[in-house]
Amino acid sequence: MNDVSGQAQGVRRVDIPILTRVEGEGALFVRLENGQVTDLRLKIFEPPRFFEHFLRSRTWREVPDIVARICGICPVAYQMSASNAIEMAFGVDVPQPIRDLKRLYYCGEWIESHALHIHLLAAPDFLGFPDAIQMAKDYPHEVRRGMHLQGLGNAILKIMGGRPVNPVGAVPGGFYRAPARGEARDMLHKLKEALPHAEAMVRWVGNLKVPEVTRDVPSVSLRADDEYPMNYGRIVSDRGLNIDVSEFPQHFQEFQQPHSTALHAHLHGAPYWVGPAPRLNNNLDRLPPSTAKLLGETPVAWPSNNPYHSALARAIELHLAMVEAIRLLEAYDKPPKPHVDVVPHAGVGAGCTEAPRGILWHRYELDEQGRVTHATIIPPTSQNQAQMEADMRTSVMESLHMSDEGLRLRLESGIRNYDPCISCSTHFLKLTVEGR
Amino acid sequence: MAMARIAVHKFSSCDGCQLQFLTLEDELLQLADRLEIAYFIEATSETGDGPYGKYDVSFVEGSVSTPDEVERIRKIRENSTLVVAIGACGTAGGIQALRNWGDLDSYKTSFYTMPEHIDALPTSTPFSEHIHVDAELAGCPPDQGQLKYVINSLLAGVQPRIPSESVCLKCKRDGNVCVLVAQEKPCMGPITRTGCGALCPHQERDCYSCFGPAETANIEAMGRRFIGAGLPRDGLVHRLRFIYSWSPPFKAASERWLAGQADYAPLPTSRTVTPP
């Protein structure tokens, strides 16, 4: 399938026609002439599905059920960004017990998605296997442990939303139903029992041998006053950006490239980086003590600008999500009503939450009946796309000494660091946004 | 006997159906002991004999929404002993089939500055509109229990039989409070195919039919009942034009409603003003 070949003197071509172990369909094409990259394209040919178009005329209540379908792997992120935006448009104040439920829901998605990425998509690269199934023959304990952790994330999603893929529990204002006390107690027990396994998993990932590289790129994430960000916070960078989520269009620009059905994005005219490592870089002082201690025991110095440390950042965040879920469940008292009543009226709202693979920004305009008149959705993978290409250019130049096969493997694992979710990157963003 | 060789292919979709394989946890490893996962690009970098190799069973998720996808599914059909369509997209065009009533050019130009680079068909359609499909598994996403049952049936060489009764039967057996009768919520359960486990009523909300039409659905009576519960007529159309909008029963009923050809008398009649 993969082809690396010299076509003419001084020309080297790297062609990965189908990227494997990523969500959705993409390809990488590189052309080198006399030791310089003359063309590099991360091609995304995932067909567009035009979600923002058919959201129009739908009622506010239908939005979480629709946007969940953008991405099979991070439906919670879509539901939470949409709910936050609609709550803002309607001026709804969500009380702490319901905020806690939203955070618990998000913990489920982080645990599930991070466990899946670490074990099924990324680790085979670092240990030299084509997939986790073959890796399980030599690392049965590690793979089964990872799948067990993934299952715990799924179990949280089941008590909150019925099922892990396209869960049905979320509604702007909160949830249709709160978990029963017994469900919460059982979940708490399972998480406590598995926490030592999560710690062992972090140590295992911390000791995987990864390439030592650095990339000069801003880390962009949410940052909250009193917690590691999931549902709430301001958008910040490690270079001084600090804005309200509604100000996103004034600082970030989307643009189309002919080779991709996903739009690219820039911050102040240059690529930027979102995801678990940037989030950790910007929020090292927001980790719970036990997670911070674990982080200190790993051989990586944070903050890190090495994209290969994304796997460890995911492992750390998986641990954090378990610690947080345990904290929330220990304090859980079934609220008498799991949602705030929403009174629809005309308005505009923006919402931004931390999807497992980085910030996911939504904006809705709604009419007096609460029907969507305009929707804009900016997923993390299209935000990372410009940086992925910049990273690949640097990676090619660093790896010229490698064999063709070695170079191909290096680039493919380099793309996996970003955990691109290509399915969600291609439902297209309108180019004319506020402020421009 | 040689192990069956399977392939998993993605078309226009959210990836959620493939994830139903990847979230089988331990059972994914058991599955890999019983059959050879030969081509599944989200799961493995080994690409078997490529996308158009000879496979015993090809599972296909997603809908057909580009010219390239029309070609791909034909080639997969030619090279596969059995083709199994999974999910709402694969069996009915999916949520993206909502574009089938709109003007694709306006879709493209409103989101892209360079629409000429976007290659899309005006419609999003199920595989069965393009090729012969040996089995279909409904659901957005399909239920993992049903997925395992289909795999086991195929491994045993028997045709899987998926229940087609309505969600209500499961919901009643589980003892849920009926959200339509007790709360007047426009629950699609009575006309929706079972398989999800009556998830929405369990979550104390109305079903929105992510498994598509049940076999003997009386859609018109359901619509009249929704009108009785206070749903406006455009709300009725939205209920049908959602995840399974392009399934023939929902498509036909939504067209009748929009055209003013349906019976709109509210049900139950006892609560309405004047019975005819």
PDB file of C-alpha atoms in Angstrom, chain A residues 165-414:
ATOM      1  CA  VAL A 165     -21.409   5.908  21.079  1.00  0.00           C
ATOM      2  CA  ASN A 166     -24.109   8.541  20.499  1.00  0.00           C
ATOM      3  CA  PRO A 167     -25.263   8.667  24.123  1.00  0.00           C
ATOM      4  CA  VAL A 168     -28.802   9.979  24.617  1.00  0.00           C
ATOM      5  CA  GLY A 169     -28.676  11.633  28.067  1.00  0.00           C
ATOM      6  CA  ALA A 170     -27.559  15.219  27.411  1.00  0.00           C
ATOM      7  CA  VAL A 171     -29.871  18.195  26.876  1.00  0.00           C
ATOM      8  CA  PRO A 172     -29.056  21.908  27.060  1.00  0.00           C
ATOM      9  CA  GLY A 173     -29.426  22.719  30.759  1.00  0.00           C
ATOM     10  CA  GLY A 174     -28.096  19.356  31.944  1.00  0.00           C
ATOM     11  CA  PHE A 175     -29.298  15.784  31.564  1.00  0.00           C
ATOM     12  CA  TYR A 176     -32.608  14.006  31.099  1.00  0.00           C
ATOM     13  CA  ARG A 177     -31.806  11.695  33.977  1.00  0.00           C
ATOM     14  CA  ALA A 178     -29.267  11.570  36.789  1.00  0.00           C
ATOM     15  CA  PRO A 179     -27.625   8.244  37.686  1.00  0.00           C
ATOM     16  CA  ALA A 180     -29.335   6.310  40.475  1.00  0.00           C
ATOM     17  CA  ARG A 181     -27.444   6.125  43.760  1.00  0.00           C
ATOM     18  CA  GLY A 182     -26.770   2.424  43.243  1.00  0.00           C
ATOM     19  CA  GLU A 183     -25.324   3.018  39.771  1.00  0.00           C
ATOM     20  CA  ALA A 184     -23.053   5.731  41.158  1.00  0.00           C
ATOM     21  CA  ARG A 185     -21.924   3.499  44.034  1.00  0.00           C
ATOM     22  CA  ASP A 186     -21.080   0.580  41.721  1.00  0.00           C
ATOM     23  CA  MET A 187     -19.210   2.896  39.372  1.00  0.00           C
ATOM     24  CA  LEU A 188     -17.237   4.385  42.257  1.00  0.00           C
ATOM     25  CA  HIS A 189     -16.255   0.921  43.451  1.00  0.00           C
ATOM     26  CA  LYS A 190     -15.016  -0.121  39.984  1.00  0.00           C
ATOM     27  CA  LEU A 191     -13.010   3.075  39.530  1.00  0.00           C
ATOM     28  CA  LYS A 192     -11.343   2.803  42.934  1.00  0.00           C
ATOM     29  CA  GLU A 193     -10.435  -0.787  42.241  1.00  0.00           C
ATOM     30  CA  ALA A 194      -8.882   0.155  38.892  1.00  0.00           C
ATOM     31  CA  LEU A 195      -6.975   3.270  40.001  1.00  0.00           C
ATOM     32  CA  PRO A 196      -3.752   1.320  40.732  1.00  0.00           C
ATOM     33  CA  HIS A 197      -3.984  -0.106  37.201  1.00  0.00           C
ATOM     34  CA  ALA A 198      -4.204   3.413  35.814  1.00  0.00           C
ATOM     35  CA  GLU A 199      -1.102   4.365  37.814  1.00  0.00           C
ATOM     36  CA  ALA A 200       0.774   1.359  36.447  1.00  0.00           C
ATOM     37  CA  MET A 201      -0.379   2.275  32.943  1.00  0.00           C
ATOM     38  CA  VAL A 202       1.030   5.817  33.338  1.00  0.00           C
ATOM     39  CA  ARG A 203       4.419   4.384  34.394  1.00  0.00           C
ATOM     40  CA  TRP A 204       4.367   1.981  31.455  1.00  0.00           C
ATOM     41  CA  VAL A 205       3.604   4.750  28.943  1.00  0.00           C
ATOM     42  CA  GLY A 206       6.197   7.031  30.596  1.00  0.00           C
ATOM     43  CA  ASN A 207       8.870   4.441  29.942  1.00  0.00           C
ATOM     44  CA  LEU A 208       8.032   3.774  26.283  1.00  0.00           C
ATOM     45  CA  LYS A 209      10.935   4.889  24.149  1.00  0.00           C
ATOM     46  CA  VAL A 210       9.864   7.789  21.915  1.00  0.00           C
ATOM     47  CA  PRO A 211      11.826  10.085  19.578  1.00  0.00           C
ATOM     48  CA  GLU A 212      13.347  13.172  21.218  1.00  0.00           C
ATOM     49  CA  VAL A 213      12.195  16.139  19.144  1.00  0.00           C
ATOM     50  CA  THR A 214      10.893  19.625  19.879  1.00  0.00           C
ATOM     51  CA  ARG A 215       8.462  21.771  17.923  1.00  0.00           C
ATOM     52  CA  ASP A 216       8.256  25.525  18.333  1.00  0.00           C
ATOM     53  CA  VAL A 217       4.490  26.045  18.389  1.00  0.00           C
ATOM     54  CA  PRO A 218       2.032  27.687  20.783  1.00  0.00           C
ATOM     55  CA  SER A 219       0.101  25.366  23.108  1.00  0.00           C
ATOM     56  CA  VAL A 220      -3.571  26.386  23.113  1.00  0.00           C
ATOM     57  CA  SER A 221      -6.145  25.092  25.595  1.00  0.00           C
ATOM     58  CA  LEU A 222      -8.804  26.106  28.069  1.00  0.00           C
ATOM     59  CA  ARG A 223      -7.797  27.226  31.543  1.00  0.00           C
ATOM     60  CA  ALA A 224     -10.150  27.409  34.510  1.00  0.00           C
ATOM     61  CA  ASP A 225      -9.747  29.085  37.885  1.00  0.00           C
ATOM     62  CA  ASP A 226     -10.007  26.074  40.103  1.00  0.00           C
ATOM     63  CA  GLU A 227      -9.798  22.851  38.125  1.00  0.00           C
ATOM     64  CA  TYR A 228      -8.155  21.077  35.220  1.00  0.00           C
ATOM     65  CA  PRO A 229     -10.257  22.224  32.246  1.00  0.00           C
ATOM     66  CA  MET A 230     -12.933  20.089  30.611  1.00  0.00           C
ATOM     67  CA  ASN A 231     -16.229  21.972  30.251  1.00  0.00           C
ATOM     68  CA  TYR A 232     -15.326  25.486  31.308  1.00  0.00           C
ATOM     69  CA  GLY A 233     -12.558  28.064  31.183  1.00  0.00           C
ATOM     70  CA  ARG A 234     -10.957  30.765  29.084  1.00  0.00           C
ATOM     71  CA  ILE A 235      -8.966  30.057  25.934  1.00  0.00           C
ATOM     72  CA  VAL A 236      -5.262  30.566  26.676  1.00  0.00           C
ATOM     73  CA  SER A 237      -1.890  29.918  25.086  1.00  0.00           C
ATOM     74  CA  ASP A 238       1.580  29.599  26.579  1.00  0.00           C
ATOM     75  CA  ARG A 239       2.455  32.773  24.649  1.00  0.00           C
ATOM     76  CA  GLY A 240       0.073  35.053  26.492  1.00  0.00           C
ATOM     77  CA  LEU A 241      -3.298  34.599  24.781  1.00  0.00           C
ATOM     78  CA  ASN A 242      -6.124  34.808  27.319  1.00  0.00           C
ATOM     79  CA  ILE A 243      -9.617  35.320  25.876  1.00  0.00           C
ATOM     80  CA  ASP A 244     -13.247  34.542  26.547  1.00  0.00           C
ATOM     81  CA  VAL A 245     -14.569  31.692  24.380  1.00  0.00           C
ATOM     82  CA  SER A 246     -16.845  34.145  22.548  1.00  0.00           C
ATOM     83  CA  GLU A 247     -13.758  36.026  21.295  1.00  0.00           C
ATOM     84  CA  PHE A 248     -12.408  33.016  19.379  1.00  0.00           C
ATOM     85  CA  PRO A 249     -13.195  34.383  15.871  1.00  0.00           C
ATOM     86  CA  GLN A 250     -11.189  37.537  16.511  1.00  0.00           C
ATOM     87  CA  HIS A 251      -7.998  35.534  17.078  1.00  0.00           C
ATOM     88  CA  PHE A 252      -8.337  32.339  15.085  1.00  0.00           C
ATOM     89  CA  GLN A 253      -8.806  32.134  11.314  1.00  0.00           C
ATOM     90  CA  GLU A 254     -10.152  29.260   9.205  1.00  0.00           C
ATOM     91  CA  PHE A 255      -9.171  28.740   5.599  1.00  0.00           C
ATOM     92  CA  GLN A 256      -9.639  26.132   2.899  1.00  0.00           C
ATOM     93  CA  GLN A 257      -6.845  24.208   1.153  1.00  0.00           C
ATOM     94  CA  PRO A 258      -7.581  22.477  -2.162  1.00  0.00           C
ATOM     95  CA  HIS A 259      -6.116  19.159  -0.975  1.00  0.00           C
ATOM     96  CA  SER A 260      -8.325  18.800   2.057  1.00  0.00           C
ATOM     97  CA  THR A 261     -12.027  18.587   2.783  1.00  0.00           C
ATOM     98  CA  ALA A 262     -11.218  19.879   6.298  1.00  0.00           C
ATOM     99  CA  LEU A 263     -10.493  23.536   6.845  1.00  0.00           C
ATOM    100  CA  HIS A 264      -7.165  24.614   8.307  1.00  0.00           C
ATOM    101  CA  ALA A 265      -6.833  27.120  11.157  1.00  0.00           C
ATOM    102  CA  HIS A 266      -4.287  29.671  12.304  1.00  0.00           C
ATOM    103  CA  LEU A 267      -3.833  31.657  15.508  1.00  0.00           C
ATOM    104  CA  HIS A 268      -2.730  35.187  14.592  1.00  0.00           C
ATOM    105  CA  GLY A 269      -1.546  33.916  11.202  1.00  0.00           C
ATOM    106  CA  ALA A 270       0.468  30.893  12.316  1.00  0.00           C
ATOM    107  CA  PRO A 271      -0.140  27.229  13.201  1.00  0.00           C
ATOM    108  CA  TYR A 272      -0.953  26.289  16.789  1.00  0.00           C
ATOM    109  CA  TRP A 273      -1.332  23.093  18.760  1.00  0.00           C
ATOM    110  CA  VAL A 274      -4.335  21.780  20.704  1.00  0.00           C
ATOM    111  CA  GLY A 275      -4.778  18.470  22.537  1.00  0.00           C
ATOM    112  CA  PRO A 276      -3.677  16.673  25.685  1.00  0.00           C
ATOM    113  CA  ALA A 277      -0.044  17.846  25.696  1.00  0.00           C
ATOM    114  CA  PRO A 278      -0.862  21.567  25.160  1.00  0.00           C
ATOM    115  CA  ARG A 279      -3.628  21.225  27.773  1.00  0.00           C
ATOM    116  CA  LEU A 280      -1.182  19.736  30.258  1.00  0.00           C
ATOM    117  CA  ASN A 281       1.478  22.336  29.405  1.00  0.00           C
ATOM    118  CA  ASN A 282      -0.982  25.107  30.260  1.00  0.00           C
ATOM    119  CA  ASN A 283      -2.485  23.466  33.347  1.00  0.00           C
ATOM    120  CA  LEU A 284       0.336  21.719  35.226  1.00  0.00           C
ATOM    121  CA  ASP A 285      -0.711  23.610  38.364  1.00  0.00           C
ATOM    122  CA  ARG A 286      -4.285  22.340  38.076  1.00  0.00           C
ATOM    123  CA  LEU A 287      -3.586  18.617  38.492  1.00  0.00           C
ATOM    124  CA  PRO A 288      -4.972  16.841  41.567  1.00  0.00           C
ATOM    125  CA  PRO A 289      -2.115  16.024  44.008  1.00  0.00           C
ATOM    126  CA  SER A 290      -2.018  12.295  43.277  1.00  0.00           C
ATOM    127  CA  THR A 291      -1.813  12.871  39.516  1.00  0.00           C
ATOM    128  CA  ALA A 292       0.825  15.585  39.969  1.00  0.00           C
ATOM    129  CA  LYS A 293       2.910  13.192  42.063  1.00  0.00           C
ATOM    130  CA  LEU A 294       2.635  10.503  39.397  1.00  0.00           C
ATOM    131  CA  LEU A 295       3.647  13.001  36.722  1.00  0.00           C
ATOM    132  CA  GLY A 296       6.731  13.913  38.767  1.00  0.00           C
ATOM    133  CA  GLU A 297       7.795  10.266  38.756  1.00  0.00           C
ATOM    134  CA  THR A 298       7.812   9.984  34.964  1.00  0.00           C
ATOM    135  CA  PRO A 299      11.018  10.661  33.037  1.00  0.00           C
ATOM    136  CA  VAL A 300       9.617  13.641  31.073  1.00  0.00           C
ATOM    137  CA  ALA A 301      10.143  17.286  32.055  1.00  0.00           C
ATOM    138  CA  TRP A 302       6.936  19.318  31.626  1.00  0.00           C
ATOM    139  CA  PRO A 303       5.993  21.577  29.938  1.00  0.00           C
ATOM    140  CA  SER A 304       7.052  19.717  26.810  1.00  0.00           C
ATOM    141  CA  ASN A 305       7.092  20.724  23.162  1.00  0.00           C
ATOM    142  CA  ASN A 306       7.681  17.166  21.976  1.00  0.00           C
ATOM    143  CA  PRO A 307       4.535  15.884  20.225  1.00  0.00           C
ATOM    144  CA  TYR A 308       5.639  12.322  21.069  1.00  0.00           C
ATOM    145  CA  HIS A 309       4.899  13.154  24.707  1.00  0.00           C
ATOM    146  CA  SER A 310       1.215  13.310  23.767  1.00  0.00           C
ATOM    147  CA  ALA A 311       0.862   9.627  24.657  1.00  0.00           C
ATOM    148  CA  LEU A 312       2.102  10.305  28.189  1.00  0.00           C
ATOM    149  CA  ALA A 313      -0.106  13.396  28.442  1.00  0.00           C
ATOM    150  CA  ARG A 314      -3.052  11.168  27.527  1.00  0.00           C
ATOM    151  CA  ALA A 315      -2.048   8.644  30.161  1.00  0.00           C
ATOM    152  CA  ILE A 316      -1.763  11.400  32.791  1.00  0.00           C
ATOM    153  CA  GLU A 317      -5.154  12.790  31.799  1.00  0.00           C
ATOM    154  CA  LEU A 318      -6.688   9.327  31.942  1.00  0.00           C
ATOM    155  CA  HIS A 319      -5.457   9.062  35.534  1.00  0.00           C
ATOM    156  CA  LEU A 320      -6.731  12.567  36.292  1.00  0.00           C
ATOM    157  CA  ALA A 321     -10.146  11.724  34.830  1.00  0.00           C
ATOM    158  CA  MET A 322     -10.360   8.665  37.081  1.00  0.00           C
ATOM    159  CA  VAL A 323      -9.318  10.666  40.155  1.00  0.00           C
ATOM    160  CA  GLU A 324     -11.883  13.333  39.274  1.00  0.00           C
ATOM    161  CA  ALA A 325     -14.646  10.806  38.595  1.00  0.00           C
ATOM    162  CA  ILE A 326     -13.920   9.185  41.966  1.00  0.00           C
ATOM    163  CA  ARG A 327     -14.068  12.575  43.704  1.00  0.00           C
ATOM    164  CA  LEU A 328     -17.367  13.468  42.012  1.00  0.00           C
ATOM    165  CA  LEU A 329     -18.924  10.083  42.723  1.00  0.00           C
ATOM    166  CA  GLU A 330     -17.838  10.109  46.365  1.00  0.00           C
ATOM    167  CA  ALA A 331     -19.659  13.408  46.824  1.00  0.00           C
ATOM    168  CA  TYR A 332     -22.597  12.360  44.626  1.00  0.00           C
ATOM    169  CA  ASP A 333     -26.060  13.140  45.838  1.00  0.00           C
ATOM    170  CA  LYS A 334     -28.721  12.515  43.220  1.00  0.00           C
ATOM    171  CA  PRO A 335     -30.058  15.955  42.317  1.00  0.00           C
ATOM    172  CA  PRO A 336     -33.846  16.282  42.541  1.00  0.00           C
ATOM    173  CA  LYS A 337     -33.802  17.517  38.972  1.00  0.00           C
ATOM    174  CA  PRO A 338     -30.902  16.787  36.603  1.00  0.00           C
ATOM    175  CA  HIS A 339     -31.434  19.823  34.366  1.00  0.00           C
ATOM    176  CA  VAL A 340     -32.302  23.488  34.547  1.00  0.00           C
ATOM    177  CA  ASP A 341     -35.488  24.381  32.718  1.00  0.00           C
ATOM    178  CA  VAL A 342     -34.593  26.262  29.582  1.00  0.00           C
ATOM    179  CA  VAL A 343     -36.763  29.088  28.305  1.00  0.00           C
ATOM    180  CA  PRO A 344     -35.849  29.585  24.657  1.00  0.00           C
ATOM    181  CA  HIS A 345     -35.534  33.043  23.174  1.00  0.00           C
ATOM    182  CA  ALA A 346     -33.589  34.624  20.340  1.00  0.00           C
ATOM    183  CA  GLY A 347     -29.888  34.796  21.048  1.00  0.00           C
ATOM    184  CA  VAL A 348     -26.325  33.960  20.156  1.00  0.00           C
ATOM    185  CA  GLY A 349     -24.035  31.717  22.173  1.00  0.00           C
ATOM    186  CA  ALA A 350     -20.563  30.247  21.926  1.00  0.00           C
ATOM    187  CA  GLY A 351     -19.280  27.182  23.731  1.00  0.00           C
ATOM    188  CA  CYS A 352     -15.842  25.667  23.931  1.00  0.00           C
ATOM    189  CA  THR A 353     -14.879  22.474  25.727  1.00  0.00           C
ATOM    190  CA  GLU A 354     -11.843  20.219  25.820  1.00  0.00           C
ATOM    191  CA  ALA A 355     -12.498  17.245  23.545  1.00  0.00           C
ATOM    192  CA  PRO A 356      -9.985  14.441  24.135  1.00  0.00           C
ATOM    193  CA  ARG A 357      -8.026  15.759  21.137  1.00  0.00           C
ATOM    194  CA  GLY A 358      -8.276  19.489  21.912  1.00  0.00           C
ATOM    195  CA  ILE A 359     -10.597  22.465  22.074  1.00  0.00           C
ATOM    196  CA  LEU A 360     -13.896  22.141  20.219  1.00  0.00           C
ATOM    197  CA  TRP A 361     -15.627  25.449  19.523  1.00  0.00           C
ATOM    198  CA  HIS A 362     -19.335  25.863  18.693  1.00  0.00           C
ATOM    199  CA  ARG A 363     -21.447  28.925  18.018  1.00  0.00           C
ATOM    200  CA  TYR A 364     -25.205  29.048  17.476  1.00  0.00           C
ATOM    201  CA  GLU A 365     -27.648  31.735  16.506  1.00  0.00           C
ATOM    202  CA  LEU A 366     -31.194  30.908  17.594  1.00  0.00           C
ATOM    203  CA  ASP A 367     -34.569  32.504  16.868  1.00  0.00           C
ATOM    204  CA  GLU A 368     -37.416  33.314  19.325  1.00  0.00           C
ATOM    205  CA  GLN A 369     -38.645  29.695  19.296  1.00  0.00           C
ATOM    206  CA  GLY A 370     -35.141  28.420  19.972  1.00  0.00           C
ATOM    207  CA  ARG A 371     -34.571  27.150  16.447  1.00  0.00           C
ATOM    208  CA  VAL A 372     -31.054  27.266  15.022  1.00  0.00           C
ATOM    209  CA  THR A 373     -30.637  29.890  12.323  1.00  0.00           C
ATOM    210  CA  HIS A 374     -26.874  29.581  12.039  1.00  0.00           C
ATOM    211  CA  ALA A 375     -24.279  27.125  13.371  1.00  0.00           C
ATOM    212  CA  THR A 376     -20.484  27.125  13.305  1.00  0.00           C
ATOM    213  CA  ILE A 377     -18.420  24.211  14.558  1.00  0.00           C
ATOM    214  CA  ILE A 378     -14.611  24.214  14.703  1.00  0.00           C
ATOM    215  CA  PRO A 379     -13.248  20.809  15.659  1.00  0.00           C
ATOM    216  CA  PRO A 380      -9.782  20.197  17.114  1.00  0.00           C
ATOM    217  CA  THR A 381      -8.473  18.221  14.155  1.00  0.00           C
ATOM    218  CA  SER A 382      -8.978  21.042  11.683  1.00  0.00           C
ATOM    219  CA  GLN A 383      -7.299  23.364  14.197  1.00  0.00           C
ATOM    220  CA  ASN A 384      -4.297  21.023  14.362  1.00  0.00           C
ATOM    221  CA  GLN A 385      -4.081  20.406  10.639  1.00  0.00           C
ATOM    222  CA  ALA A 386      -1.728  23.289   9.826  1.00  0.00           C
ATOM    223  CA  GLN A 387       0.526  22.293  12.726  1.00  0.00           C
ATOM    224  CA  MET A 388       0.473  18.631  11.660  1.00  0.00           C
ATOM    225  CA  GLU A 389       1.770  19.668   8.242  1.00  0.00           C
ATOM    226  CA  ALA A 390       4.410  21.973   9.762  1.00  0.00           C
ATOM    227  CA  ASP A 391       5.491  19.154  12.091  1.00  0.00           C
ATOM    228  CA  MET A 392       5.714  16.696   9.196  1.00  0.00           C
ATOM    229  CA  ARG A 393       7.931  19.101   7.215  1.00  0.00           C
ATOM    230  CA  THR A 394      10.327  19.305  10.162  1.00  0.00           C
ATOM    231  CA  SER A 395      10.102  15.550  10.718  1.00  0.00           C
ATOM    232  CA  VAL A 396      11.076  14.867   7.110  1.00  0.00           C
ATOM    233  CA  MET A 397      14.139  17.117   7.387  1.00  0.00           C
ATOM    234  CA  GLU A 398      15.153  15.435  10.666  1.00  0.00           C
ATOM    235  CA  SER A 399      14.783  11.974   9.191  1.00  0.00           C
ATOM    236  CA  LEU A 400      16.473  12.214   5.786  1.00  0.00           C
ATOM    237  CA  HIS A 401      19.043   9.635   6.861  1.00  0.00           C
ATOM    238  CA  MET A 402      16.327   7.043   7.425  1.00  0.00           C
ATOM    239  CA  SER A 403      15.394   4.241   5.066  1.00  0.00           C
ATOM    240  CA  ASP A 404      12.236   4.802   3.064  1.00  0.00           C
ATOM    241  CA  GLU A 405      10.299   2.418   5.302  1.00  0.00           C
ATOM    242  CA  GLY A 406      11.713   4.028   8.446  1.00  0.00           C
ATOM    243  CA  LEU A 407      10.748   7.473   7.225  1.00  0.00           C
ATOM    244  CA  ARG A 408       7.232   6.356   6.407  1.00  0.00           C
ATOM    245  CA  LEU A 409       6.780   4.818   9.867  1.00  0.00           C
ATOM    246  CA  ARG A 410       8.184   7.948  11.514  1.00  0.00           C
ATOM    247  CA  LEU A 411       5.760  10.229   9.698  1.00  0.00           C
ATOM    248  CA  GLU A 412       2.767   8.029  10.308  1.00  0.00           C
ATOM    249  CA  SER A 413       3.499   7.794  14.038  1.00  0.00           C
ATOM    250  CA  GLY A 414       4.102  11.561  14.036  1.00  0.00           C
TER     251      GLY A 414
END
